[in-house]
């Protein structure tokens, strides 16, 4: 079935894993911003579940999955606890966290696209909501933590583009009835690999035309 | 009936009172931020109604109460007018405002929990939405006013915890069919008292483990 | 029909034009904030479609128009492309952009009011949602770009008031069954003209009472 990329139980555990790594990034930002443990938990929940919450409100799937699956809700609290006690250790494995985050990005852009399409949206809009599912939580995290959203900044490695490519591939495969069973891995792995490449080679998107030549002074 | 903590008319006036004190805190922040009178009104509306609006969108209760009950909408405008003309006087009774705000917090965390449960959510999720109802407006107020959300900061007296405890007690009482008539006052008064204690004794939540020892330098 | 101010095709092109000019303002802020091209596109989409998205979520019109009409979605991307390559030229015609933005403001406050009313909301609430439709996108744009919302600041020319007046006139005309065919232009043009006057004569709203005398020092 379209809305299950993999078998339901595998899908569920992949979702939980994605939620967990997104929550880690939220809780870590809470530590850096000197928030208390409840602030860390709020950022963890928002980072992990915010993108899917937005998608579900837009497609009218209420109550959203974030409020019906208890595992989705409790996972960010577990991530908060781990970061609370072990944050220096978690910071030290920041590359590993980045790799898992890339996996979450790849997974969520595809599941978001598929869920939106299965609720009757067009292919372009489904891919857009897939992108929003993958990156929305991070934007909400930054807004709540009073930071410029990392997604919008030119001096960060590509983050939206891998999710956009993954969502677009998923939409095209849906269009040609090619997204089922093992082929689901194609868009997920494409987005995952692109994000890893962006991290490895510091790939960035251009700013508006005439700005580029002044980039050095502005940094 | 579950969704009426007290008799309908008493409930309605308590809601209006809670909305009024939340709106006062929004309008006062507007004065401090040097916003104009319309900015004050926007912050007053958002602080007073934002939490309930989020809850209603999540449970699918559209149009939300904020847009169906004219009294809910007009009360923040009244609060704005009062703060516009009398803000030095209102600032002077800031402790009294804090006590009323604590009462609003106690009331909204319980009514939010009950309303979410009566729309079919689980007990944990209902308590979470009760918490969001009580604190969501304040977070939106701070985000719109371009401040670090007071809720997340470690150097503020406990605010989420009293609402969390009140919502949790309400959920447990719902579970054991013990929330009806006068017993409704139990979670409301518990949250209210906890918030007053937090204000009186400057109770705070811990930050991540290794940070505590450096707390003095960081302030 | 109430929800069509003008003939459907004229209405649609007016909507697209309003979305386009709002998107220009979003993309330009992205250039000023030194965001990359994807950050510019996010701000353009959010500015152009955010107000209507909020309105549609509140009235339960899901999926919102922003996710059903492909033209609504693609127009901000076109605006982003233009700003990306031509932003110095676009900045130079900033007055013209302001005039088009005023036209968008006038149009959206009325279409928002009419759409909310046709979904069963009261007249006051419909006018409020009309206001939110017109100004909501700009507030979201400023929050995402990590700026104090221009709407709330006292040192900006009146922006909410023209939209508020336009929405209120539309609501009163609906009440007396006077909003149909050519009379639709009355509230649109009133809001448009008021905004132009505010820009021309730097009209501003007052801040809280005792602040006014200190205005000079505070600037």
XYZ file of C-alpha atoms in Angstrom:
657
model
C 0.000 0.000 0.000
C 1.157 3.474 -0.909
C 1.227 4.929 2.577
C 3.448 2.155 3.909
C 6.907 2.449 2.449
C 7.934 -0.730 4.123
C 6.026 -3.263 6.197
C 4.010 -1.444 8.866
C 6.215 -2.485 11.772
C 9.477 -1.683 9.959
C 7.968 1.656 8.917
C 6.989 2.406 12.519
C 10.462 1.737 13.856
C 12.028 3.831 11.098
C 9.668 6.678 12.042
C 10.630 6.328 15.704
C 14.319 6.374 14.761
C 13.858 9.529 12.663
C 11.922 11.201 15.468
C 14.652 10.242 17.918
C 17.524 11.831 15.971
C 15.537 14.983 15.192
C 14.716 15.243 18.917
C 18.411 14.923 19.788
C 19.164 17.978 17.633
C 16.379 19.913 19.366
C 17.519 19.000 22.870
C 21.144 19.847 22.014
C 20.106 23.317 20.850
C 18.301 23.684 24.183
C 21.565 22.944 26.003
C 23.471 25.454 23.867
C 20.835 28.133 24.496
C 21.092 27.482 28.243
C 17.414 26.473 28.536
C 16.155 24.364 31.443
C 15.141 20.725 31.071
C 11.565 21.625 30.120
C 12.790 24.008 27.451
C 14.954 21.157 26.129
C 11.925 18.852 26.054
C 9.804 21.443 24.228
C 12.498 21.913 21.573
C 12.917 18.133 21.251
C 9.179 17.579 20.732
C 8.838 20.492 18.312
C 11.858 19.487 16.205
C 10.771 15.862 15.980
C 7.049 16.287 15.459
C 6.544 19.838 14.129
C 6.949 19.021 10.436
C 4.488 16.131 10.531
C 2.082 18.182 12.648
C 2.036 20.937 10.021
C 1.497 18.369 7.238
C -1.383 16.716 9.104
C -3.116 20.041 9.808
C -2.850 21.012 6.130
C -4.257 17.724 4.814
C -6.923 17.653 7.526
C -5.645 14.474 9.211
C -6.736 15.441 12.734
C -5.876 14.595 15.395
C -2.355 14.524 13.900
C -0.173 11.420 14.231
C 1.893 13.292 16.840
C -1.148 13.181 19.138
C -2.387 9.677 18.432
C 0.775 7.538 18.605
C 2.129 7.533 22.140
C 5.535 6.285 20.945
C 5.927 9.381 18.764
C 5.282 11.555 21.814
C 7.483 9.694 24.305
C 10.543 9.264 22.058
C 11.551 12.965 22.226
C 11.306 12.812 26.032
C 13.747 9.891 26.025
C 16.075 11.879 23.754
C 15.829 14.813 26.187
C 16.796 12.613 29.120
C 19.838 11.246 27.284
C 20.995 14.730 26.270
C 20.337 16.044 29.780
C 22.772 13.600 31.358
C 25.180 12.925 28.493
C 25.272 16.063 26.351
C 29.080 16.386 26.267
C 29.252 12.819 24.981
C 26.471 13.456 22.455
C 28.223 16.619 21.207
C 31.368 14.568 20.702
C 29.622 12.204 18.264
C 28.134 15.144 16.348
C 29.098 13.629 12.977
C 27.223 10.451 13.837
C 24.230 12.557 14.880
C 24.460 14.334 11.512
C 24.406 11.038 9.637
C 21.316 9.879 11.514
C 19.704 13.271 10.944
C 20.358 12.835 7.212
C 18.625 9.461 7.406
C 15.628 11.062 9.132
C 15.556 13.759 6.454
C 15.532 11.143 3.681
C 12.825 9.092 5.340
C 10.491 11.954 6.277
C 10.571 13.709 2.884
C 9.307 10.484 1.290
C 6.751 9.451 3.939
C 5.431 13.039 3.981
C 4.995 13.053 0.200
C 3.238 9.687 0.226
C 0.888 10.626 3.098
C -0.083 13.935 1.434
C -0.728 12.190 -1.889
C -2.832 9.506 -0.230
C -4.988 12.346 1.194
C -5.798 13.585 -2.297
C -3.297 16.371 -2.902
C -1.679 16.897 -6.291
C 1.833 15.594 -6.954
C 3.562 19.003 -6.752
C 1.778 19.889 -3.535
C 2.478 16.429 -2.088
C 6.188 16.860 -2.765
C 6.043 20.324 -1.155
C 4.422 18.877 1.957
C 7.013 16.096 1.952
C 9.696 18.781 2.030
C 7.808 20.623 4.802
C 7.517 17.378 6.810
C 11.269 16.885 6.641
C 12.413 20.451 7.362
C 9.451 22.055 9.198
C 10.424 20.805 12.647
C 13.899 22.309 12.361
C 12.469 25.683 11.342
C 10.066 25.675 14.301
C 12.952 24.671 16.601
C 15.024 27.653 15.469
C 12.104 30.108 15.678
C 11.261 29.008 19.244
C 14.933 29.125 20.263
C 15.172 32.683 18.888
C 17.709 31.850 16.186
C 17.770 32.672 12.466
C 16.379 29.462 10.918
C 19.377 27.405 9.848
C 17.377 26.334 6.771
C 17.344 29.881 5.349
C 21.009 30.764 5.899
C 23.368 30.655 2.939
C 26.376 29.701 5.116
C 24.964 26.274 5.979
C 25.384 23.084 3.986
C 22.473 22.176 1.716
C 19.583 20.794 3.742
C 16.389 21.654 1.863
C 17.727 20.562 -1.522
C 18.284 16.862 -0.631
C 14.787 16.707 0.869
C 13.372 18.486 -2.182
C 15.053 16.023 -4.553
C 13.876 13.031 -2.511
C 10.298 14.327 -2.407
C 10.345 15.104 -6.138
C 11.643 11.633 -7.032
C 8.980 10.075 -4.830
C 6.289 12.161 -6.557
C 7.509 11.178 -10.025
C 7.623 7.506 -9.022
C 4.072 7.770 -7.651
C 3.009 9.306 -10.977
C 4.374 6.290 -12.866
C 3.128 3.772 -10.288
C 6.726 2.827 -9.544
C 6.751 3.440 -5.785
C 6.031 0.158 -4.030
C 7.912 -2.358 -1.977
C 11.679 -2.182 -2.288
C 11.650 0.728 -4.788
C 10.663 2.948 -1.865
C 14.305 2.931 -0.917
C 15.279 4.861 -4.077
C 14.111 8.376 -3.067
C 15.003 7.789 0.601
C 18.577 6.798 -0.219
C 18.944 9.569 -2.836
C 18.020 12.283 -0.311
C 20.193 10.621 2.347
C 23.237 10.433 0.056
C 22.808 14.013 -1.198
C 22.706 15.313 2.361
C 25.838 13.308 3.252
C 27.609 14.755 0.182
C 26.509 18.279 1.165
C 27.958 17.751 4.658
C 31.184 16.205 3.351
C 31.932 18.808 0.675
C 30.205 21.817 2.299
C 27.863 22.252 -0.651
C 25.886 25.486 -0.476
C 23.177 27.242 -2.473
C 23.819 30.588 -4.186
C 22.580 33.874 -2.839
C 21.011 36.540 -5.036
C 23.016 37.343 -8.132
C 25.069 40.442 -7.353
C 25.851 39.395 -3.805
C 28.270 36.625 -4.642
C 31.281 38.780 -5.337
C 30.971 40.405 -1.912
C 30.735 37.097 -0.071
C 34.161 37.309 1.509
C 33.625 40.620 3.255
C 30.210 39.667 4.476
C 31.141 36.516 6.316
C -20.754 16.817 31.923
C -17.051 16.385 31.439
C -16.394 19.422 29.340
C -18.045 21.749 31.848
C -15.877 21.993 34.925
C -18.462 24.108 36.622
C -21.940 25.211 35.595
C -21.835 26.577 32.031
C -22.259 30.221 33.010
C -19.683 30.053 35.834
C -17.315 28.282 33.413
C -17.825 30.990 30.810
C -17.018 33.802 33.223
C -13.946 31.968 34.496
C -12.785 31.575 30.874
C -13.337 35.286 30.250
C -11.386 36.138 33.423
C -8.482 33.901 32.359
C -8.488 35.415 28.885
C -8.504 38.897 30.403
C -5.410 38.380 32.585
C -3.483 36.632 29.816
C -4.355 39.549 27.502
C -3.073 42.036 30.108
C 0.335 40.299 30.044
C 0.366 40.466 26.231
C -0.556 44.155 26.087
C 2.044 45.009 28.763
C 4.764 43.323 26.715
C 3.600 45.436 23.777
C 4.156 48.583 25.863
C 7.603 47.432 26.950
C 8.557 46.649 23.343
C 7.413 50.130 22.280
C 4.764 48.757 19.888
C 1.803 50.870 18.796
C -1.745 50.283 20.012
C -2.472 47.752 17.255
C 0.663 45.826 18.091
C -0.525 45.765 21.708
C -3.914 44.437 20.605
C -2.321 41.708 18.460
C -0.140 40.553 21.353
C -3.139 40.655 23.724
C -5.276 38.511 21.385
C -2.465 36.070 20.675
C -1.509 35.620 24.335
C -5.094 35.117 25.447
C -6.381 32.927 22.630
C -3.298 31.338 21.036
C -3.121 28.280 23.290
C -6.788 27.403 22.834
C -6.551 28.059 19.101
C -3.687 25.566 18.775
C -5.621 22.979 20.803
C -8.748 23.416 18.691
C -6.827 23.089 15.420
C -5.163 19.887 16.665
C -8.407 18.239 17.811
C -10.240 19.429 14.697
C -12.701 21.677 16.550
C -13.062 24.272 13.773
C -13.882 27.070 13.735
C -12.024 27.350 17.073
C -13.722 28.795 20.139
C -11.649 31.955 19.679
C -13.605 32.622 16.478
C -17.078 31.605 17.593
C -17.478 33.296 21.001
C -17.524 37.076 20.531
C -16.767 37.627 24.247
C -13.497 35.709 23.888
C -12.506 37.991 21.027
C -13.560 41.320 22.587
C -12.059 40.746 26.059
C -8.417 41.156 24.883
C -9.392 44.431 23.182
C -10.774 45.688 26.510
C -7.539 44.638 28.219
C -5.581 46.521 25.529
C -7.591 49.696 26.137
C -6.991 49.499 29.897
C -3.256 48.955 29.456
C -3.101 51.711 26.819
C -4.380 54.354 29.234
C -3.286 52.943 32.591
C -0.128 50.927 31.993
C 1.955 52.564 34.750
C -0.809 51.677 37.212
C -1.063 48.130 35.830
C 2.711 47.670 36.062
C 2.538 48.746 39.713
C 0.149 45.897 40.593
C 2.332 43.369 38.782
C 2.130 40.898 41.677
C -1.657 40.964 41.507
C -1.453 40.419 37.745
C 0.843 37.452 38.442
C -1.667 35.922 40.831
C -4.483 36.241 38.297
C -2.212 34.842 35.604
C -1.566 31.825 37.876
C -5.319 31.392 38.190
C -5.663 31.478 34.390
C -2.862 28.931 34.101
C -4.593 26.582 36.564
C -7.944 26.926 34.852
C -6.772 26.556 31.241
C -4.557 23.509 31.829
C -7.619 21.655 33.166
C -10.222 22.902 30.650
C -7.754 22.161 27.837
C -7.219 18.604 29.075
C -10.961 18.008 29.418
C -11.792 19.428 25.990
C -9.082 17.352 24.278
C -10.249 14.174 26.054
C -13.876 14.828 25.118
C -12.718 14.966 21.463
C -11.353 11.433 21.693
C -7.663 11.902 22.430
C -5.796 9.597 24.816
C -5.146 10.673 28.383
C -1.429 11.470 27.900
C -2.111 13.464 24.757
C -5.052 15.237 26.416
C -2.816 16.316 29.287
C -0.202 17.502 26.771
C -2.798 19.594 24.975
C -3.988 20.917 28.345
C -0.432 22.080 28.979
C -0.254 23.574 25.468
C -3.561 25.393 26.033
C -2.193 26.978 29.205
C 1.276 27.963 27.976
C 0.914 28.170 24.165
C -0.373 31.742 24.085
C 2.610 32.988 26.075
C 5.046 31.265 23.733
C 3.350 32.793 20.676
C 3.390 36.209 22.413
C 7.156 35.986 22.945
C 7.856 34.725 19.414
C 5.841 37.565 17.833
C 7.464 40.135 20.130
C 10.905 38.841 19.107
C 11.894 37.639 22.577
C 13.346 34.319 23.756
C 10.225 32.466 24.974
C 10.063 32.997 28.710
C 8.787 29.405 29.009
C 12.095 27.950 27.810
C 14.481 30.075 29.897
C 16.057 28.526 32.968
C 16.214 31.871 34.818
C 12.442 32.161 35.106
C 10.268 30.733 37.868
C 8.562 27.437 37.056
C 5.619 27.984 34.734
C 5.214 24.833 32.655
C 5.551 22.476 35.646
C 2.454 23.715 37.545
C 0.387 23.461 34.353
C 1.846 20.015 33.666
C 0.959 18.797 37.157
C -2.555 20.237 36.931
C -3.143 18.646 33.534
C -1.747 15.291 34.727
C -3.954 15.261 37.840
C -6.975 16.098 35.687
C -6.102 13.234 33.321
C -5.708 10.748 36.191
C -9.023 11.889 37.692
C -10.727 11.464 34.306
C -9.253 7.948 34.136
C -10.857 7.043 37.480
C -14.118 8.890 36.732
C -13.367 11.254 39.609
C -13.558 14.573 37.746
C -17.048 15.982 38.100
C -18.728 18.845 39.924
C -16.748 20.220 42.836
C -13.779 17.838 42.388
C -12.895 19.872 39.299
C -11.371 22.377 41.675
C -8.662 19.902 42.761
C -6.368 20.092 39.688
C -7.146 23.780 39.121
C -6.171 24.735 42.659
C -3.099 22.445 42.639
C -1.694 24.119 39.525
C -2.614 27.562 40.879
C -0.901 26.912 44.237
C 2.219 25.427 42.650
C 2.605 28.472 40.429
C 2.173 30.797 43.436
C 4.839 28.802 45.328
C 7.175 28.987 42.333
C 6.742 32.764 42.216
C 7.144 33.174 45.979
C 10.257 30.998 46.358
C 11.753 31.498 42.871
C 11.590 27.774 42.098
C 13.433 26.869 38.915
C 14.056 23.781 36.818
C 17.554 22.390 36.344
C 19.553 22.858 33.187
C 21.545 20.063 31.579
C 23.761 18.178 34.009
C 27.245 19.666 33.672
C 26.026 23.212 33.311
C 24.919 23.665 36.880
C 28.304 24.313 38.388
C 28.902 27.145 35.926
C 25.570 28.792 36.644
C 27.051 31.743 38.535
C 29.360 32.878 35.761
C 26.715 32.500 33.108
C 24.059 34.735 34.632
C -22.029 34.768 -5.489
C -20.645 36.094 -2.267
C -17.294 34.373 -2.418
C -16.536 35.747 -5.865
C -15.897 39.459 -5.652
C -15.618 39.681 -9.380
C -16.122 37.141 -12.136
C -14.201 33.939 -11.280
C -11.461 34.448 -13.857
C -10.934 38.125 -12.990
C -10.890 37.179 -9.300
C -8.290 34.483 -9.954
C -5.961 36.847 -11.789
C -6.336 39.478 -9.073
C -5.435 36.803 -6.489
C -2.373 35.810 -8.502
C -1.340 39.470 -8.793
C -1.699 39.978 -5.024
C 0.276 36.793 -4.338
C 2.975 37.970 -6.735
C 3.571 41.342 -5.064
C 3.496 39.853 -1.566
C 6.044 37.260 -2.735
C 8.291 40.022 -4.093
C 8.412 41.604 -0.617
C 9.287 38.233 0.918
C 12.060 37.498 -1.575
C 13.501 41.007 -1.156
C 13.715 40.528 2.617
C 15.546 37.278 1.898
C 18.124 39.212 -0.145
C 18.549 41.819 2.609
C 19.011 39.074 5.222
C 21.668 37.445 3.030
C 19.717 34.182 2.720
C 20.357 31.752 -0.126
C 17.951 31.237 -3.018
C 15.970 28.578 -1.139
C 15.606 30.877 1.851
C 14.312 33.535 -0.534
C 11.780 31.080 -1.976
C 10.589 30.035 1.505
C 10.060 33.679 2.509
C 8.282 34.400 -0.789
C 5.889 31.445 -0.356
C 5.236 32.226 3.301
C 4.598 35.935 2.721
C 2.264 35.318 -0.198
C 0.308 32.330 1.104
C 0.684 32.408 4.914
C -2.289 34.646 5.647
C -4.682 32.622 3.513
C -3.288 29.377 4.917
C -4.037 30.514 8.472
C -7.562 31.578 7.451
C -8.242 28.248 5.741
C -7.006 26.219 8.738
C -9.231 28.252 11.082
C -12.381 27.874 8.969
C -11.625 24.215 8.289
C -11.193 24.627 4.521
C -8.609 21.867 4.119
C -6.563 21.314 2.079
C -6.074 25.105 1.983
C -6.212 26.976 -1.332
C -2.426 27.359 -1.161
C -2.162 23.582 -1.630
C -4.888 23.043 -4.217
C -4.252 25.795 -6.789
C -0.934 25.183 -8.530
C -0.826 28.786 -9.777
C -0.859 30.059 -6.185
C 2.138 27.862 -5.414
C 4.196 28.593 -8.544
C 3.736 32.390 -8.553
C 6.035 32.984 -5.532
C 8.721 30.867 -7.206
C 8.514 33.123 -10.269
C 8.801 36.180 -7.996
C 11.865 34.585 -6.352
C 13.535 34.046 -9.735
C 12.946 37.670 -10.738
C 14.305 39.005 -7.438
C 17.249 36.595 -7.610
C 18.474 38.031 -10.911
C 17.132 41.580 -10.782
C 16.989 42.588 -7.115
C 18.865 45.903 -7.516
C 16.349 46.887 -10.185
C 13.426 45.725 -8.026
C 14.742 47.683 -5.026
C 14.903 50.786 -7.231
C 11.159 50.620 -7.965
C 10.349 50.134 -4.283
C 7.551 52.741 -4.411
C 5.875 50.848 -7.232
C 6.217 47.637 -5.232
C 4.598 49.444 -2.294
C 1.648 50.498 -4.434
C 1.097 46.941 -5.655
C 1.461 45.660 -2.105
C -1.277 48.135 -1.052
C -3.473 46.714 -3.799
C -2.833 43.188 -2.522
C -3.670 44.336 1.000
C -6.971 45.836 -0.163
C -7.911 42.767 -2.147
C -6.997 40.143 0.435
C -8.713 41.827 3.402
C -11.983 41.700 1.446
C -11.650 38.230 -0.102
C -10.601 36.898 3.335
C -13.668 38.410 5.003
C -15.993 37.048 2.331
C -14.505 33.535 2.412
C -14.701 33.363 6.230
C -18.319 34.567 6.197
C -19.268 32.055 3.526
C -17.911 29.323 5.856
C -20.367 30.338 8.576
C -18.372 32.651 10.823
C -19.940 35.737 12.402
C -19.390 39.161 10.857
C -16.876 40.378 13.459
C -14.877 37.162 13.228
C -15.029 37.214 9.437
C -13.602 40.740 9.385
C -10.878 39.624 11.820
C -9.952 36.739 9.548
C -10.014 39.128 6.587
C -7.464 41.258 8.430
C -5.428 38.138 9.260
C -5.511 37.037 5.608
C -4.105 40.389 4.527
C -1.402 40.831 7.174
C -0.657 37.264 8.385
C 1.829 36.434 5.644
C 3.928 39.492 6.436
C 4.031 38.607 10.131
C 5.135 35.041 9.349
C 7.774 36.421 6.936
C 9.245 38.629 9.670
C 9.152 35.868 12.319
C 10.963 33.406 10.014
C 13.501 36.060 8.990
C 14.193 36.779 12.693
C 12.945 40.368 12.586
C 10.546 42.257 14.849
C 7.258 42.015 12.918
C 6.920 45.232 10.958
C 3.179 45.113 11.668
C 3.690 45.618 15.419
C 6.234 48.448 15.287
C 5.041 51.988 15.975
C 7.661 53.520 13.641
C 6.108 52.049 10.512
C 3.315 53.577 8.429
C -0.170 52.251 9.127
C -0.610 48.808 7.614
C -3.147 46.948 9.763
C -5.579 49.875 9.951
C -6.318 50.090 6.197
C -6.901 46.325 6.107
C -9.057 46.548 9.236
C -11.193 49.321 7.718
C -11.554 47.436 4.428
C -12.560 44.226 6.211
C -15.010 46.110 8.461
C -16.676 47.864 5.509
C -16.959 44.533 3.699
C -18.572 42.964 6.799
C -21.075 45.830 7.148
C -21.939 45.596 3.445
C -22.457 41.825 3.774
C -24.766 42.522 6.730
C -26.941 44.788 4.585
C -26.724 42.543 1.495
C -24.906 45.313 -0.335
C -21.774 43.416 -1.357
C -22.260 42.084 -4.845
C -20.962 42.780 -8.322
C -19.354 46.193 -8.741
C -19.946 47.275 -5.110
C -17.184 44.836 -4.169
C -14.759 47.510 -5.280
C -15.831 49.846 -2.440
C -14.000 48.138 0.472
C -11.073 47.095 -1.735
C -10.471 50.635 -2.957
C -11.005 52.132 0.504
C -8.300 49.934 2.035
C -6.021 50.531 -0.954
C -6.418 54.335 -0.751
C -5.940 54.426 3.026
C -2.702 52.472 2.718
C -1.461 54.821 -0.031
C -2.302 57.821 2.190
C -0.467 56.204 5.121
C 2.616 55.707 2.931
C 2.436 59.223 1.466
C 1.943 61.095 4.755
C 3.748 58.645 7.076
C 0.614 58.076 9.158
C 1.279 56.124 12.346
C -0.685 54.712 15.232
C -0.172 55.951 18.792
C 1.764 54.042 21.395
C 0.573 53.656 24.977
C -0.487 56.931 26.586
C 2.481 58.128 28.639
C 5.038 57.077 26.055
C 4.225 59.713 23.490
C 6.082 62.572 25.093
C 9.276 60.529 25.167
C 9.031 59.559 21.512
C 11.914 61.727 20.376
C 14.495 60.272 22.720
C 13.421 56.730 22.029
C 13.835 56.769 18.269
